[in-house]
Amino acid sequence: MSPLRIDILTLFPEMFGPLLGTSIPKRAAQKGLVSYHLTNLRDFATDNHKSVDDRPFGGGPGMVMMCQPMFDAVEAIERLDPRPPMRILLSPQGKVFDQRLAEELATKDRLLFIAGHYEGFDQRIIDGLSPIEVSIGDYVLSGGELAAMVIIDSIVRLLPGALGAEEGAADESFADVLLEYPQYTRPREFRGMSVPDILLSGNHQAIADWRIEQRKKRTQERRPDLWQAHQREVTP
Ligand code: SAH
């Protein structure tokens, strides 16, 4: 399989270096599972001031990202590779990102993330480029960069081979709607707190049952919304 190609269009490419050069995102690239390509939107400004934003028609605060640099940049990026990317525009007004969408995006062969800044995008960028709009939650960030990084990190760790065998993603929270069970490591006793006996029993079936019970209990207590979804899944 050819590696997933991730293009990122941003005014702040330097924000991505530390993330993409660390831990699992870095290792996945070294293993040839993914490649990252950063493009600075500023390079597509055509006037002397290198403008990429302007004041909103109709008045109001802030600056709006202009059409021309954005369209030129997207078209130039897309010419770099014959595979057409799925265009993903970061926006607090988008579909709220979740593990299901991460799993779907991890099956694509090319993704283009478009990060906004300032007040947001000229509506014609959205109408003309028809990206999917994705939000990472109901709060407003200064720019789409952190949102793109959150999404990229969650996708890359799903690529087959990205996690070592010892790290598997299958049991994790959200993989099947339930949250993960509590984890313990050495020592057995710490400041009077001990590891549940069952985990030391060596009885694999009993441990598996206990973990499932813990997952249900936690999900019920902490995330009634997920618990409802789980109930609907198991009893359609
Ligand atoms: N005025 C806009 C917000 C602009 S925030 C509005 O009210 O909808 C500036 C940029 O940050 C956005 O264009 C988007 O790219 C990014 N951004 C902010 N919050 C985000 C979120 N929750 N999820 C994804 N991107 C976000």
PDB file of C-alpha atoms and ligand atoms in Angstrom:
ATOM      1  CA  MET A   1       0.000   0.000   0.000  1.00  0.00           C
ATOM      2  CA  SER A   2       1.323   3.457  -0.828  1.00  0.00           C
ATOM      3  CA  PRO A   3       1.753   5.651   2.243  1.00  0.00           C
ATOM      4  CA  LEU A   4      -0.949   8.083   3.294  1.00  0.00           C
ATOM      5  CA  ARG A   5      -0.033  11.549   2.046  1.00  0.00           C
ATOM      6  CA  ILE A   6      -1.026  14.397   4.371  1.00  0.00           C
ATOM      7  CA  ASP A   7      -0.850  17.966   3.054  1.00  0.00           C
ATOM      8  CA  ILE A   8      -1.298  20.872   5.434  1.00  0.00           C
ATOM      9  CA  LEU A   9      -2.046  24.423   4.271  1.00  0.00           C
ATOM     10  CA  THR A  10      -1.390  26.948   7.020  1.00  0.00           C
ATOM     11  CA  LEU A  11      -0.007  30.385   7.824  1.00  0.00           C
ATOM     12  CA  PHE A  12       2.082  28.816  10.605  1.00  0.00           C
ATOM     13  CA  PRO A  13       3.873  25.717   9.301  1.00  0.00           C
ATOM     14  CA  GLU A  14       6.424  25.999  12.128  1.00  0.00           C
ATOM     15  CA  MET A  15       3.735  24.927  14.614  1.00  0.00           C
ATOM     16  CA  PHE A  16       3.709  21.411  13.140  1.00  0.00           C
ATOM     17  CA  GLY A  17       7.399  20.499  13.453  1.00  0.00           C
ATOM     18  CA  PRO A  18       7.394  19.460  17.113  1.00  0.00           C
ATOM     19  CA  LEU A  19       4.318  17.241  16.740  1.00  0.00           C
ATOM     20  CA  LEU A  20       5.205  15.554  13.467  1.00  0.00           C
ATOM     21  CA  GLY A  21       8.804  15.067  14.638  1.00  0.00           C
ATOM     22  CA  THR A  22       7.928  13.314  17.914  1.00  0.00           C
ATOM     23  CA  SER A  23       6.648   9.956  19.111  1.00  0.00           C
ATOM     24  CA  ILE A  24       4.113   8.019  17.041  1.00  0.00           C
ATOM     25  CA  PRO A  25       3.636  10.577  14.203  1.00  0.00           C
ATOM     26  CA  LYS A  26       7.408  10.621  13.706  1.00  0.00           C
ATOM     27  CA  ARG A  27       7.789   6.845  13.846  1.00  0.00           C
ATOM     28  CA  ALA A  28       4.918   6.307  11.410  1.00  0.00           C
ATOM     29  CA  ALA A  29       6.679   8.545   8.870  1.00  0.00           C
ATOM     30  CA  GLN A  30       9.993   6.756   9.447  1.00  0.00           C
ATOM     31  CA  LYS A  31       8.242   3.441   8.826  1.00  0.00           C
ATOM     32  CA  GLY A  32       6.919   4.802   5.523  1.00  0.00           C
ATOM     33  CA  LEU A  33       3.247   4.660   6.555  1.00  0.00           C
ATOM     34  CA  VAL A  34       2.619   8.381   6.094  1.00  0.00           C
ATOM     35  CA  SER A  35       4.295  11.467   4.665  1.00  0.00           C
ATOM     36  CA  TYR A  36       3.682  15.073   5.743  1.00  0.00           C
ATOM     37  CA  HIS A  37       3.836  18.073   3.397  1.00  0.00           C
ATOM     38  CA  LEU A  38       3.540  21.608   4.732  1.00  0.00           C
ATOM     39  CA  THR A  39       2.604  24.596   2.581  1.00  0.00           C
ATOM     40  CA  ASN A  40       2.696  28.201   3.772  1.00  0.00           C
ATOM     41  CA  LEU A  41      -0.371  30.090   2.557  1.00  0.00           C
ATOM     42  CA  ARG A  42       1.650  33.305   2.664  1.00  0.00           C
ATOM     43  CA  ASP A  43       3.681  32.039  -0.322  1.00  0.00           C
ATOM     44  CA  PHE A  44       0.560  32.440  -2.464  1.00  0.00           C
ATOM     45  CA  ALA A  45      -0.079  36.100  -1.626  1.00  0.00           C
ATOM     46  CA  THR A  46       0.383  38.260  -4.712  1.00  0.00           C
ATOM     47  CA  ASP A  47       0.510  41.845  -3.422  1.00  0.00           C
ATOM     48  CA  ASN A  48       3.471  43.715  -1.941  1.00  0.00           C
ATOM     49  CA  HIS A  49       2.244  43.263   1.607  1.00  0.00           C
ATOM     50  CA  LYS A  50       1.841  39.484   1.185  1.00  0.00           C
ATOM     51  CA  SER A  51      -1.807  39.827   2.254  1.00  0.00           C
ATOM     52  CA  VAL A  52      -3.871  36.722   2.885  1.00  0.00           C
ATOM     53  CA  ASP A  53      -6.729  38.406   4.751  1.00  0.00           C
ATOM     54  CA  ASP A  54      -8.839  41.541   4.504  1.00  0.00           C
ATOM     55  CA  ARG A  55     -11.627  43.386   6.329  1.00  0.00           C
ATOM     56  CA  PRO A  56     -15.130  41.892   6.170  1.00  0.00           C
ATOM     57  CA  PHE A  57     -17.679  43.312   3.740  1.00  0.00           C
ATOM     58  CA  GLY A  58     -20.601  44.696   5.752  1.00  0.00           C
ATOM     59  CA  GLY A  59     -18.333  45.652   8.650  1.00  0.00           C
ATOM     60  CA  GLY A  60     -17.557  43.909  11.910  1.00  0.00           C
ATOM     61  CA  PRO A  61     -14.424  42.961  13.808  1.00  0.00           C
ATOM     62  CA  GLY A  62     -11.396  41.042  12.635  1.00  0.00           C
ATOM     63  CA  MET A  63     -10.021  39.932   9.311  1.00  0.00           C
ATOM     64  CA  VAL A  64     -11.292  37.357   6.819  1.00  0.00           C
ATOM     65  CA  MET A  65      -9.103  34.915   4.855  1.00  0.00           C
ATOM     66  CA  MET A  66      -9.152  35.914   1.164  1.00  0.00           C
ATOM     67  CA  CYS A  67     -10.166  33.668  -1.731  1.00  0.00           C
ATOM     68  CA  GLN A  68      -7.281  34.099  -4.164  1.00  0.00           C
ATOM     69  CA  PRO A  69      -4.315  32.861  -2.054  1.00  0.00           C
ATOM     70  CA  MET A  70      -6.414  29.948  -0.791  1.00  0.00           C
ATOM     71  CA  PHE A  71      -7.621  28.774  -4.216  1.00  0.00           C
ATOM     72  CA  ASP A  72      -4.136  29.188  -5.756  1.00  0.00           C
ATOM     73  CA  ALA A  73      -2.523  27.272  -2.885  1.00  0.00           C
ATOM     74  CA  VAL A  74      -5.015  24.407  -2.934  1.00  0.00           C
ATOM     75  CA  GLU A  75      -4.659  24.024  -6.695  1.00  0.00           C
ATOM     76  CA  ALA A  76      -0.841  24.110  -6.483  1.00  0.00           C
ATOM     77  CA  ILE A  77      -0.786  21.541  -3.673  1.00  0.00           C
ATOM     78  CA  GLU A  78      -3.104  19.235  -5.555  1.00  0.00           C
ATOM     79  CA  ARG A  79      -0.857  19.330  -8.627  1.00  0.00           C
ATOM     80  CA  LEU A  80       2.013  17.884  -6.533  1.00  0.00           C
ATOM     81  CA  ASP A  81       0.474  14.415  -6.629  1.00  0.00           C
ATOM     82  CA  PRO A  82      -1.977  12.732  -9.021  1.00  0.00           C
ATOM     83  CA  ARG A  83      -4.209  11.462  -6.205  1.00  0.00           C
ATOM     84  CA  PRO A  84      -6.990  13.958  -5.436  1.00  0.00           C
ATOM     85  CA  PRO A  85      -7.044  14.601  -1.674  1.00  0.00           C
ATOM     86  CA  MET A  86     -10.012  14.665   0.615  1.00  0.00           C
ATOM     87  CA  ARG A  87     -10.164  18.367   1.545  1.00  0.00           C
ATOM     88  CA  ILE A  88     -10.664  18.995   5.248  1.00  0.00           C
ATOM     89  CA  LEU A  89     -11.283  22.554   6.375  1.00  0.00           C
ATOM     90  CA  LEU A  90     -10.977  23.189  10.102  1.00  0.00           C
ATOM     91  CA  SER A  91     -13.897  25.180  11.469  1.00  0.00           C
ATOM     92  CA  PRO A  92     -15.789  25.460  14.772  1.00  0.00           C
ATOM     93  CA  GLN A  93     -18.926  25.205  12.605  1.00  0.00           C
ATOM     94  CA  GLY A  94     -17.965  21.803  11.160  1.00  0.00           C
ATOM     95  CA  LYS A  95     -18.971  18.242  11.941  1.00  0.00           C
ATOM     96  CA  VAL A  96     -17.608  17.396  15.392  1.00  0.00           C
ATOM     97  CA  PHE A  97     -14.582  15.103  15.111  1.00  0.00           C
ATOM     98  CA  ASP A  98     -14.761  11.692  16.778  1.00  0.00           C
ATOM     99  CA  GLN A  99     -13.124   8.260  16.643  1.00  0.00           C
ATOM    100  CA  ARG A 100     -15.503   7.106  13.883  1.00  0.00           C
ATOM    101  CA  LEU A 101     -14.334   9.936  11.632  1.00  0.00           C
ATOM    102  CA  ALA A 102     -10.698   9.225  12.566  1.00  0.00           C
ATOM    103  CA  GLU A 103     -11.200   5.619  11.441  1.00  0.00           C
ATOM    104  CA  GLU A 104     -12.769   6.744   8.180  1.00  0.00           C
ATOM    105  CA  LEU A 105     -10.009   9.256   7.414  1.00  0.00           C
ATOM    106  CA  ALA A 106      -7.331   6.657   8.191  1.00  0.00           C
ATOM    107  CA  THR A 107      -8.544   4.629   5.174  1.00  0.00           C
ATOM    108  CA  LYS A 108      -7.945   7.468   2.643  1.00  0.00           C
ATOM    109  CA  ASP A 109      -4.776   7.748   0.565  1.00  0.00           C
ATOM    110  CA  ARG A 110      -4.489  11.532   0.636  1.00  0.00           C
ATOM    111  CA  LEU A 111      -5.759  14.260   2.972  1.00  0.00           C
ATOM    112  CA  LEU A 112      -5.449  18.034   2.685  1.00  0.00           C
ATOM    113  CA  PHE A 113      -5.947  20.022   5.896  1.00  0.00           C
ATOM    114  CA  ILE A 114      -6.823  23.700   5.511  1.00  0.00           C
ATOM    115  CA  ALA A 115      -6.275  25.709   8.685  1.00  0.00           C
ATOM    116  CA  GLY A 116      -7.890  29.110   9.085  1.00  0.00           C
ATOM    117  CA  HIS A 117      -6.886  32.014  11.264  1.00  0.00           C
ATOM    118  CA  TYR A 118      -8.392  35.366  12.304  1.00  0.00           C
ATOM    119  CA  GLU A 119     -12.193  35.570  11.898  1.00  0.00           C
ATOM    120  CA  GLY A 120     -12.356  32.654   9.482  1.00  0.00           C
ATOM    121  CA  PHE A 121     -12.814  32.092   5.740  1.00  0.00           C
ATOM    122  CA  ASP A 122     -14.505  34.037   2.944  1.00  0.00           C
ATOM    123  CA  GLN A 123     -17.621  31.881   2.415  1.00  0.00           C
ATOM    124  CA  ARG A 124     -16.690  31.420  -1.265  1.00  0.00           C
ATOM    125  CA  ILE A 125     -13.638  29.369  -0.207  1.00  0.00           C
ATOM    126  CA  ILE A 126     -16.027  26.855   1.343  1.00  0.00           C
ATOM    127  CA  ASP A 127     -18.578  27.052  -1.470  1.00  0.00           C
ATOM    128  CA  GLY A 128     -15.948  26.845  -4.224  1.00  0.00           C
ATOM    129  CA  LEU A 129     -13.602  24.202  -2.800  1.00  0.00           C
ATOM    130  CA  SER A 130     -16.374  22.067  -1.202  1.00  0.00           C
ATOM    131  CA  PRO A 131     -14.227  20.671   1.625  1.00  0.00           C
ATOM    132  CA  ILE A 132     -15.670  18.714   4.517  1.00  0.00           C
ATOM    133  CA  GLU A 133     -15.734  21.095   7.492  1.00  0.00           C
ATOM    134  CA  VAL A 134     -14.535  19.560  10.737  1.00  0.00           C
ATOM    135  CA  SER A 135     -14.535  20.914  14.296  1.00  0.00           C
ATOM    136  CA  ILE A 136     -12.670  19.410  17.247  1.00  0.00           C
ATOM    137  CA  GLY A 137     -15.255  20.609  19.762  1.00  0.00           C
ATOM    138  CA  ASP A 138     -17.541  23.396  20.866  1.00  0.00           C
ATOM    139  CA  TYR A 139     -14.962  26.043  21.666  1.00  0.00           C
ATOM    140  CA  VAL A 140     -13.096  28.581  19.551  1.00  0.00           C
ATOM    141  CA  LEU A 141      -9.359  28.334  18.869  1.00  0.00           C
ATOM    142  CA  SER A 142      -7.158  31.089  17.430  1.00  0.00           C
ATOM    143  CA  GLY A 143      -6.436  28.980  14.395  1.00  0.00           C
ATOM    144  CA  GLY A 144      -7.011  25.628  12.759  1.00  0.00           C
ATOM    145  CA  GLU A 145      -3.448  24.411  13.381  1.00  0.00           C
ATOM    146  CA  LEU A 146      -4.055  22.766  16.753  1.00  0.00           C
ATOM    147  CA  ALA A 147      -7.264  21.216  15.419  1.00  0.00           C
ATOM    148  CA  ALA A 148      -5.408  19.794  12.399  1.00  0.00           C
ATOM    149  CA  MET A 149      -2.727  18.388  14.716  1.00  0.00           C
ATOM    150  CA  VAL A 150      -5.305  16.716  16.954  1.00  0.00           C
ATOM    151  CA  ILE A 151      -6.920  15.075  13.942  1.00  0.00           C
ATOM    152  CA  ILE A 152      -3.635  14.054  12.302  1.00  0.00           C
ATOM    153  CA  ASP A 153      -2.345  12.515  15.532  1.00  0.00           C
ATOM    154  CA  SER A 154      -5.502  10.457  16.008  1.00  0.00           C
ATOM    155  CA  ILE A 155      -5.457   9.247  12.375  1.00  0.00           C
ATOM    156  CA  VAL A 156      -1.777   8.345  12.194  1.00  0.00           C
ATOM    157  CA  ARG A 157      -1.925   6.043  15.231  1.00  0.00           C
ATOM    158  CA  LEU A 158      -4.658   4.048  13.464  1.00  0.00           C
ATOM    159  CA  LEU A 159      -2.531   3.275  10.396  1.00  0.00           C
ATOM    160  CA  PRO A 160      -1.711  -0.450  10.351  1.00  0.00           C
ATOM    161  CA  GLY A 161       1.760  -0.893  11.853  1.00  0.00           C
ATOM    162  CA  ALA A 162       1.946   2.584  13.442  1.00  0.00           C
ATOM    163  CA  LEU A 163       1.634   1.261  16.973  1.00  0.00           C
ATOM    164  CA  GLY A 164       3.929  -1.509  18.167  1.00  0.00           C
ATOM    165  CA  ALA A 165       2.267  -4.858  18.954  1.00  0.00           C
ATOM    166  CA  GLU A 166       2.528  -3.980  22.628  1.00  0.00           C
ATOM    167  CA  GLU A 167       0.547  -0.772  22.152  1.00  0.00           C
ATOM    168  CA  GLY A 168      -2.507  -2.007  20.165  1.00  0.00           C
ATOM    169  CA  ALA A 169      -5.384   0.405  19.588  1.00  0.00           C
ATOM    170  CA  ALA A 170      -8.145  -2.211  19.719  1.00  0.00           C
ATOM    171  CA  ASP A 171      -9.005  -1.998  23.448  1.00  0.00           C
ATOM    172  CA  GLU A 172      -8.792   1.727  23.730  1.00  0.00           C
ATOM    173  CA  SER A 173     -11.553   4.096  24.733  1.00  0.00           C
ATOM    174  CA  PHE A 174     -14.097   4.671  21.922  1.00  0.00           C
ATOM    175  CA  ALA A 175     -12.795   1.767  19.801  1.00  0.00           C
ATOM    176  CA  ASP A 176     -16.194   0.158  20.431  1.00  0.00           C
ATOM    177  CA  VAL A 177     -17.976   3.035  22.193  1.00  0.00           C
ATOM    178  CA  LEU A 178     -16.963   2.014  25.752  1.00  0.00           C
ATOM    179  CA  LEU A 179     -14.205   3.779  27.684  1.00  0.00           C
ATOM    180  CA  GLU A 180     -11.065   1.844  28.562  1.00  0.00           C
ATOM    181  CA  TYR A 181     -10.678  -0.142  31.821  1.00  0.00           C
ATOM    182  CA  PRO A 182      -8.327   1.089  34.597  1.00  0.00           C
ATOM    183  CA  GLN A 183      -4.662   0.181  34.108  1.00  0.00           C
ATOM    184  CA  TYR A 184      -1.973  -0.628  36.671  1.00  0.00           C
ATOM    185  CA  THR A 185       1.770  -1.279  36.516  1.00  0.00           C
ATOM    186  CA  ARG A 186       4.473  -2.047  39.065  1.00  0.00           C
ATOM    187  CA  PRO A 187       4.734  -1.812  42.053  1.00  0.00           C
ATOM    188  CA  ARG A 188       1.878  -3.882  43.505  1.00  0.00           C
ATOM    189  CA  GLU A 189       1.650  -1.540  46.519  1.00  0.00           C
ATOM    190  CA  PHE A 190       2.102   2.217  46.385  1.00  0.00           C
ATOM    191  CA  ARG A 191       1.395   4.476  49.383  1.00  0.00           C
ATOM    192  CA  GLY A 192      -1.077   1.964  50.750  1.00  0.00           C
ATOM    193  CA  MET A 193      -2.918   1.578  47.438  1.00  0.00           C
ATOM    194  CA  SER A 194      -2.816  -1.886  45.942  1.00  0.00           C
ATOM    195  CA  VAL A 195      -3.437  -3.344  42.504  1.00  0.00           C
ATOM    196  CA  PRO A 196      -6.770  -5.276  42.293  1.00  0.00           C
ATOM    197  CA  ASP A 197      -6.073  -8.931  43.163  1.00  0.00           C
ATOM    198  CA  ILE A 198      -7.707 -10.225  40.021  1.00  0.00           C
ATOM    199  CA  LEU A 199      -5.007  -8.667  37.807  1.00  0.00           C
ATOM    200  CA  LEU A 200      -2.396 -10.722  39.683  1.00  0.00           C
ATOM    201  CA  SER A 201      -4.423 -13.955  39.513  1.00  0.00           C
ATOM    202  CA  GLY A 202      -3.075 -15.160  36.189  1.00  0.00           C
ATOM    203  CA  ASN A 203      -6.659 -16.141  35.255  1.00  0.00           C
ATOM    204  CA  HIS A 204      -6.986 -14.608  31.783  1.00  0.00           C
ATOM    205  CA  GLN A 205     -10.715 -15.207  31.437  1.00  0.00           C
ATOM    206  CA  ALA A 206     -11.445 -13.670  34.844  1.00  0.00           C
ATOM    207  CA  ILE A 207      -9.259 -10.674  33.970  1.00  0.00           C
ATOM    208  CA  ALA A 208     -11.015 -10.187  30.638  1.00  0.00           C
ATOM    209  CA  ASP A 209     -14.429 -10.338  32.371  1.00  0.00           C
ATOM    210  CA  TRP A 210     -13.329  -7.883  35.041  1.00  0.00           C
ATOM    211  CA  ARG A 211     -12.069  -5.456  32.405  1.00  0.00           C
ATOM    212  CA  ILE A 212     -15.337  -5.576  30.499  1.00  0.00           C
ATOM    213  CA  GLU A 213     -17.252  -4.907  33.733  1.00  0.00           C
ATOM    214  CA  GLN A 214     -14.988  -1.967  34.528  1.00  0.00           C
ATOM    215  CA  ARG A 215     -15.454  -0.527  31.048  1.00  0.00           C
ATOM    216  CA  LYS A 216     -19.232  -0.684  31.391  1.00  0.00           C
ATOM    217  CA  LYS A 217     -19.185   0.795  34.895  1.00  0.00           C
ATOM    218  CA  ARG A 218     -16.928   3.668  33.890  1.00  0.00           C
ATOM    219  CA  THR A 219     -18.852   4.472  30.768  1.00  0.00           C
ATOM    220  CA  GLN A 220     -22.156   4.438  32.666  1.00  0.00           C
ATOM    221  CA  GLU A 221     -20.773   6.722  35.377  1.00  0.00           C
ATOM    222  CA  ARG A 222     -18.785   9.140  33.257  1.00  0.00           C
ATOM    223  CA  ARG A 223     -20.428   9.211  29.863  1.00  0.00           C
ATOM    224  CA  PRO A 224     -24.146   8.455  29.979  1.00  0.00           C
ATOM    225  CA  ASP A 225     -24.329   9.607  26.335  1.00  0.00           C
ATOM    226  CA  LEU A 226     -21.869   6.915  25.223  1.00  0.00           C
ATOM    227  CA  TRP A 227     -23.584   4.348  27.413  1.00  0.00           C
ATOM    228  CA  GLN A 228     -26.904   5.031  25.673  1.00  0.00           C
ATOM    229  CA  ALA A 229     -25.190   4.602  22.290  1.00  0.00           C
ATOM    230  CA  HIS A 230     -23.629   1.329  23.487  1.00  0.00           C
ATOM    231  CA  GLN A 231     -27.022   0.030  24.650  1.00  0.00           C
ATOM    232  CA  ARG A 232     -28.501   0.844  21.250  1.00  0.00           C
ATOM    233  CA  GLU A 233     -25.619  -0.988  19.523  1.00  0.00           C
ATOM    234  CA  VAL A 234     -25.897  -4.203  21.522  1.00  0.00           C
ATOM    235  CA  THR A 235     -29.732  -4.301  21.596  1.00  0.00           C
ATOM    236  CA  PRO A 236     -30.813  -2.867  18.256  1.00  0.00           C
TER     237      PRO A 236
HETATM  238  N1  SAH B   1     -15.282  33.531  13.489  1.00  0.00           N
HETATM  239  C1  SAH B   1     -15.283  32.099  13.381  1.00  0.00           C
HETATM  240  C2  SAH B   1     -14.171  31.506  14.252  1.00  0.00           C
HETATM  241  C3  SAH B   1     -12.806  31.760  13.719  1.00  0.00           C
HETATM  242  S1  SAH B   1     -11.571  30.986  14.669  1.00  0.00           S
HETATM  243  C4  SAH B   1     -16.628  31.569  13.843  1.00  0.00           C
HETATM  244  O1  SAH B   1     -17.236  32.167  14.723  1.00  0.00           O
HETATM  245  O2  SAH B   1     -17.053  30.512  13.358  1.00  0.00           O
HETATM  246  C5  SAH B   1     -10.228  30.958  13.544  1.00  0.00           C
HETATM  247  C6  SAH B   1      -9.926  29.635  12.892  1.00  0.00           C
HETATM  248  O3  SAH B   1      -9.565  28.696  13.864  1.00  0.00           O
HETATM  249  C7  SAH B   1     -11.063  28.995  12.127  1.00  0.00           C
HETATM  250  O4  SAH B   1     -11.139  29.481  10.821  1.00  0.00           O
HETATM  251  C8  SAH B   1     -10.714  27.508  12.172  1.00  0.00           C
HETATM  252  O5  SAH B   1      -9.819  27.146  11.137  1.00  0.00           O
HETATM  253  C9  SAH B   1      -9.986  27.401  13.498  1.00  0.00           C
HETATM  254  N2  SAH B   1     -10.824  26.877  14.581  1.00  0.00           N
HETATM  255  C10 SAH B   1     -11.281  27.569  15.657  1.00  0.00           C
HETATM  256  N3  SAH B   1     -11.989  26.793  16.488  1.00  0.00           N
HETATM  257  C11 SAH B   1     -11.980  25.552  15.947  1.00  0.00           C
HETATM  258  C12 SAH B   1     -12.547  24.293  16.341  1.00  0.00           C
HETATM  259  N4  SAH B   1     -13.273  24.154  17.445  1.00  0.00           N
HETATM  260  N5  SAH B   1     -12.330  23.228  15.522  1.00  0.00           N
HETATM  261  C13 SAH B   1     -11.612  23.343  14.392  1.00  0.00           C
HETATM  262  N6  SAH B   1     -11.051  24.515  13.969  1.00  0.00           N
HETATM  263  C14 SAH B   1     -11.230  25.601  14.746  1.00  0.00           C
END
